[in-house]
mmCIF file of C-alpha atoms in Angstrom:
data_model
loop_
_atom_site.group_PDB
_atom_site.id
_atom_site.type_symbol
_atom_site.label_atom_id
_atom_site.label_comp_id
_atom_site.label_asym_id
_atom_site.label_seq_id
_atom_site.Cartn_x
_atom_site.Cartn_y
_atom_site.Cartn_z
ATOM 1 C CA UNK A 1 -21.115 -1.822 24.946
ATOM 2 C CA UNK A 2 -20.090 -2.894 21.473
ATOM 3 C CA UNK A 3 -22.607 -4.702 19.319
ATOM 4 C CA UNK A 4 -21.181 -6.998 16.692
ATOM 5 C CA UNK A 5 -23.395 -7.529 13.688
ATOM 6 C CA UNK A 6 -23.596 -11.076 12.364
ATOM 7 C CA UNK A 7 -23.262 -11.535 8.634
ATOM 8 C CA UNK A 8 -26.642 -11.912 6.933
ATOM 9 C CA UNK A 9 -25.923 -15.500 5.924
ATOM 10 C CA UNK A 10 -25.270 -16.538 9.524
ATOM 11 C CA UNK A 11 -21.760 -17.758 8.734
ATOM 12 C CA UNK A 12 -18.744 -16.507 10.593
ATOM 13 C CA UNK A 13 -16.575 -14.005 8.798
ATOM 14 C CA UNK A 14 -12.850 -14.622 8.373
ATOM 15 C CA UNK A 15 -10.455 -12.333 10.223
ATOM 16 C CA UNK A 16 -9.720 -8.878 8.849
ATOM 17 C CA UNK A 17 -7.130 -8.833 6.098
ATOM 18 C CA UNK A 18 -6.315 -5.119 6.151
ATOM 19 C CA UNK A 19 -2.603 -5.869 6.364
ATOM 20 C CA UNK A 20 -2.613 -8.718 3.824
ATOM 21 C CA UNK A 21 -0.874 -6.735 1.072
ATOM 22 C CA UNK A 22 1.969 -5.758 3.401
ATOM 23 C CA UNK A 23 2.242 -9.245 4.871
ATOM 24 C CA UNK A 24 2.318 -10.901 1.448
ATOM 25 C CA UNK A 25 4.875 -8.386 0.170
ATOM 26 C CA UNK A 26 7.112 -9.331 3.091
ATOM 27 C CA UNK A 27 6.578 -13.066 2.580
ATOM 28 C CA UNK A 28 7.209 -13.174 -1.183
ATOM 29 C CA UNK A 29 10.880 -13.900 -1.949
ATOM 30 C CA UNK A 30 12.913 -10.982 -3.288
ATOM 31 C CA UNK A 31 13.374 -11.033 -7.025
ATOM 32 C CA UNK A 32 10.112 -12.720 -7.930
ATOM 33 C CA UNK A 33 8.390 -9.583 -9.199
ATOM 34 C CA UNK A 34 9.482 -6.230 -10.626
ATOM 35 C CA UNK A 35 7.058 -4.354 -8.348
ATOM 36 C CA UNK A 36 5.235 -5.131 -5.103
ATOM 37 C CA UNK A 37 2.521 -7.757 -5.611
ATOM 38 C CA UNK A 38 -1.074 -6.655 -5.976
ATOM 39 C CA UNK A 39 -3.192 -8.399 -3.338
ATOM 40 C CA UNK A 40 -6.942 -8.664 -3.940
ATOM 41 C CA UNK A 41 -9.010 -9.825 -0.965
ATOM 42 C CA UNK A 42 -12.621 -10.832 -0.573
ATOM 43 C CA UNK A 43 -14.285 -12.910 2.145
ATOM 44 C CA UNK A 44 -13.491 -16.196 0.380
ATOM 45 C CA UNK A 45 -10.164 -15.774 -1.390
ATOM 46 C CA UNK A 46 -6.940 -13.806 -1.601
ATOM 47 C CA UNK A 47 -5.409 -13.415 -5.055
ATOM 48 C CA UNK A 48 -1.751 -12.462 -5.265
ATOM 49 C CA UNK A 49 -0.801 -10.862 -8.599
ATOM 50 C CA UNK A 50 2.831 -10.364 -9.509
ATOM 51 C CA UNK A 51 4.348 -8.484 -12.434
ATOM 52 C CA UNK A 52 7.196 -10.236 -14.233
ATOM 53 C CA UNK A 53 9.816 -8.617 -16.455
ATOM 54 C CA UNK A 54 9.132 -8.790 -20.181
ATOM 55 C CA UNK A 55 11.388 -11.154 -22.071
ATOM 56 C CA UNK A 56 13.921 -9.503 -24.349
ATOM 57 C CA UNK A 57 13.016 -10.243 -27.948
ATOM 58 C CA UNK A 58 14.540 -9.159 -31.215
ATOM 59 C CA UNK A 59 13.598 -5.776 -32.671
ATOM 60 C CA UNK A 60 11.578 -7.422 -35.462
ATOM 61 C CA UNK A 61 9.366 -9.408 -33.022
ATOM 62 C CA UNK A 62 5.679 -9.330 -33.887
ATOM 63 C CA UNK A 63 2.824 -8.781 -31.468
ATOM 64 C CA UNK A 64 2.215 -12.534 -31.573
ATOM 65 C CA UNK A 65 5.892 -13.129 -30.694
ATOM 66 C CA UNK A 66 5.635 -10.737 -27.745
ATOM 67 C CA UNK A 67 2.453 -12.415 -26.499
ATOM 68 C CA UNK A 68 4.073 -15.846 -26.819
ATOM 69 C CA UNK A 69 7.210 -14.669 -25.015
ATOM 70 C CA UNK A 70 5.152 -13.177 -22.186
ATOM 71 C CA UNK A 71 3.046 -16.341 -21.868
ATOM 72 C CA UNK A 72 6.251 -18.390 -21.773
ATOM 73 C CA UNK A 73 7.695 -16.158 -19.040
ATOM 74 C CA UNK A 74 4.540 -16.638 -16.950
ATOM 75 C CA UNK A 75 4.506 -20.421 -17.509
ATOM 76 C CA UNK A 76 8.172 -20.692 -16.475
ATOM 77 C CA UNK A 77 7.566 -18.576 -13.363
ATOM 78 C CA UNK A 78 4.634 -20.823 -12.439
ATOM 79 C CA UNK A 79 6.768 -23.961 -12.711
ATOM 80 C CA UNK A 80 9.910 -22.543 -11.075
ATOM 81 C CA UNK A 81 8.103 -21.136 -8.021
ATOM 82 C CA UNK A 82 5.463 -23.810 -7.412
ATOM 83 C CA UNK A 83 6.823 -25.199 -4.111
ATOM 84 C CA UNK A 84 7.635 -21.776 -2.666
ATOM 85 C CA UNK A 85 4.244 -20.376 -3.703
ATOM 86 C CA UNK A 86 2.525 -23.294 -1.968
ATOM 87 C CA UNK A 87 4.485 -22.578 1.251
ATOM 88 C CA UNK A 88 3.547 -18.883 1.175
ATOM 89 C CA UNK A 89 -0.073 -19.719 0.339
ATOM 90 C CA UNK A 90 -0.345 -22.094 3.322
ATOM 91 C CA UNK A 91 0.904 -19.359 5.639
ATOM 92 C CA UNK A 92 -1.521 -16.811 4.157
ATOM 93 C CA UNK A 93 -4.427 -19.284 4.353
ATOM 94 C CA UNK A 94 -3.654 -19.978 8.009
ATOM 95 C CA UNK A 95 -3.287 -16.303 8.909
ATOM 96 C CA UNK A 96 -6.328 -14.958 7.027
ATOM 97 C CA UNK A 97 -8.547 -18.090 6.796
ATOM 98 C CA UNK A 98 -9.112 -17.694 3.058
ATOM 99 C CA UNK A 99 -8.019 -19.681 0.035
ATOM 100 C CA UNK A 100 -5.085 -18.241 -1.904
ATOM 101 C CA UNK A 101 -4.636 -18.015 -5.658
ATOM 102 C CA UNK A 102 -1.682 -16.681 -7.629
ATOM 103 C CA UNK A 103 -1.609 -14.781 -10.865
ATOM 104 C CA UNK A 104 1.175 -13.309 -12.956
ATOM 105 C CA UNK A 105 1.288 -10.423 -15.405
ATOM 106 C CA UNK A 106 3.941 -9.898 -18.011
ATOM 107 C CA UNK A 107 3.491 -7.046 -20.463
ATOM 108 C CA UNK A 108 -0.090 -7.272 -21.710
ATOM 109 C CA UNK A 109 -0.452 -10.951 -20.765
ATOM 110 C CA UNK A 110 -2.103 -12.117 -17.530
ATOM 111 C CA UNK A 111 -2.657 -15.619 -16.210
ATOM 112 C CA UNK A 112 -4.520 -16.480 -13.024
ATOM 113 C CA UNK A 113 -3.411 -19.833 -11.658
ATOM 114 C CA UNK A 114 -5.784 -22.230 -9.900
ATOM 115 C CA UNK A 115 -8.368 -20.127 -8.127
ATOM 116 C CA UNK A 116 -11.568 -20.527 -6.197
ATOM 117 C CA UNK A 117 -14.921 -20.802 -7.892
ATOM 118 C CA UNK A 118 -17.366 -20.231 -5.061
ATOM 119 C CA UNK A 119 -21.015 -21.188 -5.340
ATOM 120 C CA UNK A 120 -23.350 -18.317 -4.598
ATOM 121 C CA UNK A 121 -26.940 -19.033 -3.715
ATOM 122 C CA UNK A 122 -29.571 -16.695 -5.072
ATOM 123 C CA UNK A 123 -33.283 -16.684 -5.635
ATOM 124 C CA UNK A 124 -34.462 -15.346 -8.946
ATOM 125 C CA UNK A 125 -37.968 -14.671 -10.110
ATOM 126 C CA UNK A 126 -39.128 -15.756 -13.542
ATOM 127 C CA UNK A 127 -38.141 -12.548 -15.408
ATOM 128 C CA UNK A 128 -34.550 -12.853 -14.119
ATOM 129 C CA UNK A 129 -34.447 -16.576 -14.930
ATOM 130 C CA UNK A 130 -35.673 -15.794 -18.445
ATOM 131 C CA UNK A 131 -32.711 -13.436 -18.929
ATOM 132 C CA UNK A 132 -30.333 -16.238 -17.937
ATOM 133 C CA UNK A 133 -32.159 -18.754 -20.120
ATOM 134 C CA UNK A 134 -31.958 -16.386 -23.113
ATOM 135 C CA UNK A 135 -28.178 -16.175 -22.665
ATOM 136 C CA UNK A 136 -27.982 -19.970 -22.493
ATOM 137 C CA UNK A 137 -30.275 -20.451 -25.507
ATOM 138 C CA UNK A 138 -28.224 -17.921 -27.513
ATOM 139 C CA UNK A 139 -25.015 -19.793 -26.744
ATOM 140 C CA UNK A 140 -23.524 -16.906 -24.744
ATOM 141 C CA UNK A 141 -23.332 -19.179 -21.692
ATOM 142 C CA UNK A 142 -23.384 -22.943 -21.132
ATOM 143 C CA UNK A 143 -25.645 -22.856 -18.093
ATOM 144 C CA UNK A 144 -27.601 -20.514 -15.856
ATOM 145 C CA UNK A 145 -24.593 -20.435 -13.550
ATOM 146 C CA UNK A 146 -22.309 -19.332 -16.406
ATOM 147 C CA UNK A 147 -24.929 -16.815 -17.545
ATOM 148 C CA UNK A 148 -25.126 -15.295 -14.079
ATOM 149 C CA UNK A 149 -21.323 -15.063 -13.885
ATOM 150 C CA UNK A 150 -21.327 -13.407 -17.334
ATOM 151 C CA UNK A 151 -23.909 -10.846 -16.132
ATOM 152 C CA UNK A 152 -21.891 -10.066 -13.011
ATOM 153 C CA UNK A 153 -18.731 -9.538 -15.104
ATOM 154 C CA UNK A 154 -20.617 -7.291 -17.516
ATOM 155 C CA UNK A 155 -22.070 -5.168 -14.723
ATOM 156 C CA UNK A 156 -18.666 -4.975 -13.034
ATOM 157 C CA UNK A 157 -16.995 -3.850 -16.259
ATOM 158 C CA UNK A 158 -19.548 -1.118 -16.903
ATOM 159 C CA UNK A 159 -19.789 0.184 -13.350
ATOM 160 C CA UNK A 160 -16.173 -0.083 -12.148
ATOM 161 C CA UNK A 161 -15.948 3.586 -11.131
ATOM 162 C CA UNK A 162 -19.167 3.394 -9.117
ATOM 163 C CA UNK A 163 -18.160 0.085 -7.509
ATOM 164 C CA UNK A 164 -14.749 1.584 -6.638
ATOM 165 C CA UNK A 165 -16.417 4.520 -4.899
ATOM 166 C CA UNK A 166 -18.743 2.144 -3.062
ATOM 167 C CA UNK A 167 -15.798 0.009 -1.880
ATOM 168 C CA UNK A 168 -13.983 3.134 -0.659
ATOM 169 C CA UNK A 169 -17.072 4.215 1.250
ATOM 170 C CA UNK A 170 -17.419 0.752 2.815
ATOM 171 C CA UNK A 171 -13.756 0.856 3.855
ATOM 172 C CA UNK A 172 -14.351 4.215 5.518
ATOM 173 C CA UNK A 173 -17.408 2.805 7.357
ATOM 174 C CA UNK A 174 -15.294 -0.137 8.580
ATOM 175 C CA UNK A 175 -12.638 2.308 9.829
ATOM 176 C CA UNK A 176 -15.280 4.334 11.688
ATOM 177 C CA UNK A 177 -16.703 1.173 13.262
ATOM 178 C CA UNK A 178 -13.242 0.174 14.510
ATOM 179 C CA UNK A 179 -12.746 3.650 15.977
ATOM 180 C CA UNK A 180 -16.207 3.492 17.555
ATOM 181 C CA UNK A 181 -17.013 4.886 20.978
ATOM 182 C CA UNK A 182 -15.964 1.706 22.788
ATOM 183 C CA UNK A 183 -12.795 1.025 20.794
#
């Protein structure tokens, strides 16, 4: 007998996306990127990152010139591939039941195209709300929602190694569940 745990929120989970990186790599037209796309998946969204070739600039180009050239390369890619990216995104959304966003990297420049901003419900006690209000009052954030997003980014930046280990451990647990006694 296999017991399936319901998600804590009571909502149904989208299908597994373990093969999403391989599927997307196969679906993306050849020549778009200089390396296989990076595919980042969570339960709400799939982000497809592609690396573009750096534009060739003159030897005396400044850092500002390089940044402008890279931003221009990304903007041109976004315009040139719009219809094809929409077709791939629709297929990915159908297959994995998640929204799809695209991003491009060129040199040191990154741009994430239209992506999901998902509301997350939380209950905070007064001391936690005061932290958010302090960030708003100090002008660090425009609202409690922005302040909470800022806090999450800050924690993620300072604990990336630990979060990476935790994600690896969760992946291993998922693998063990799939191999379970009744699999």
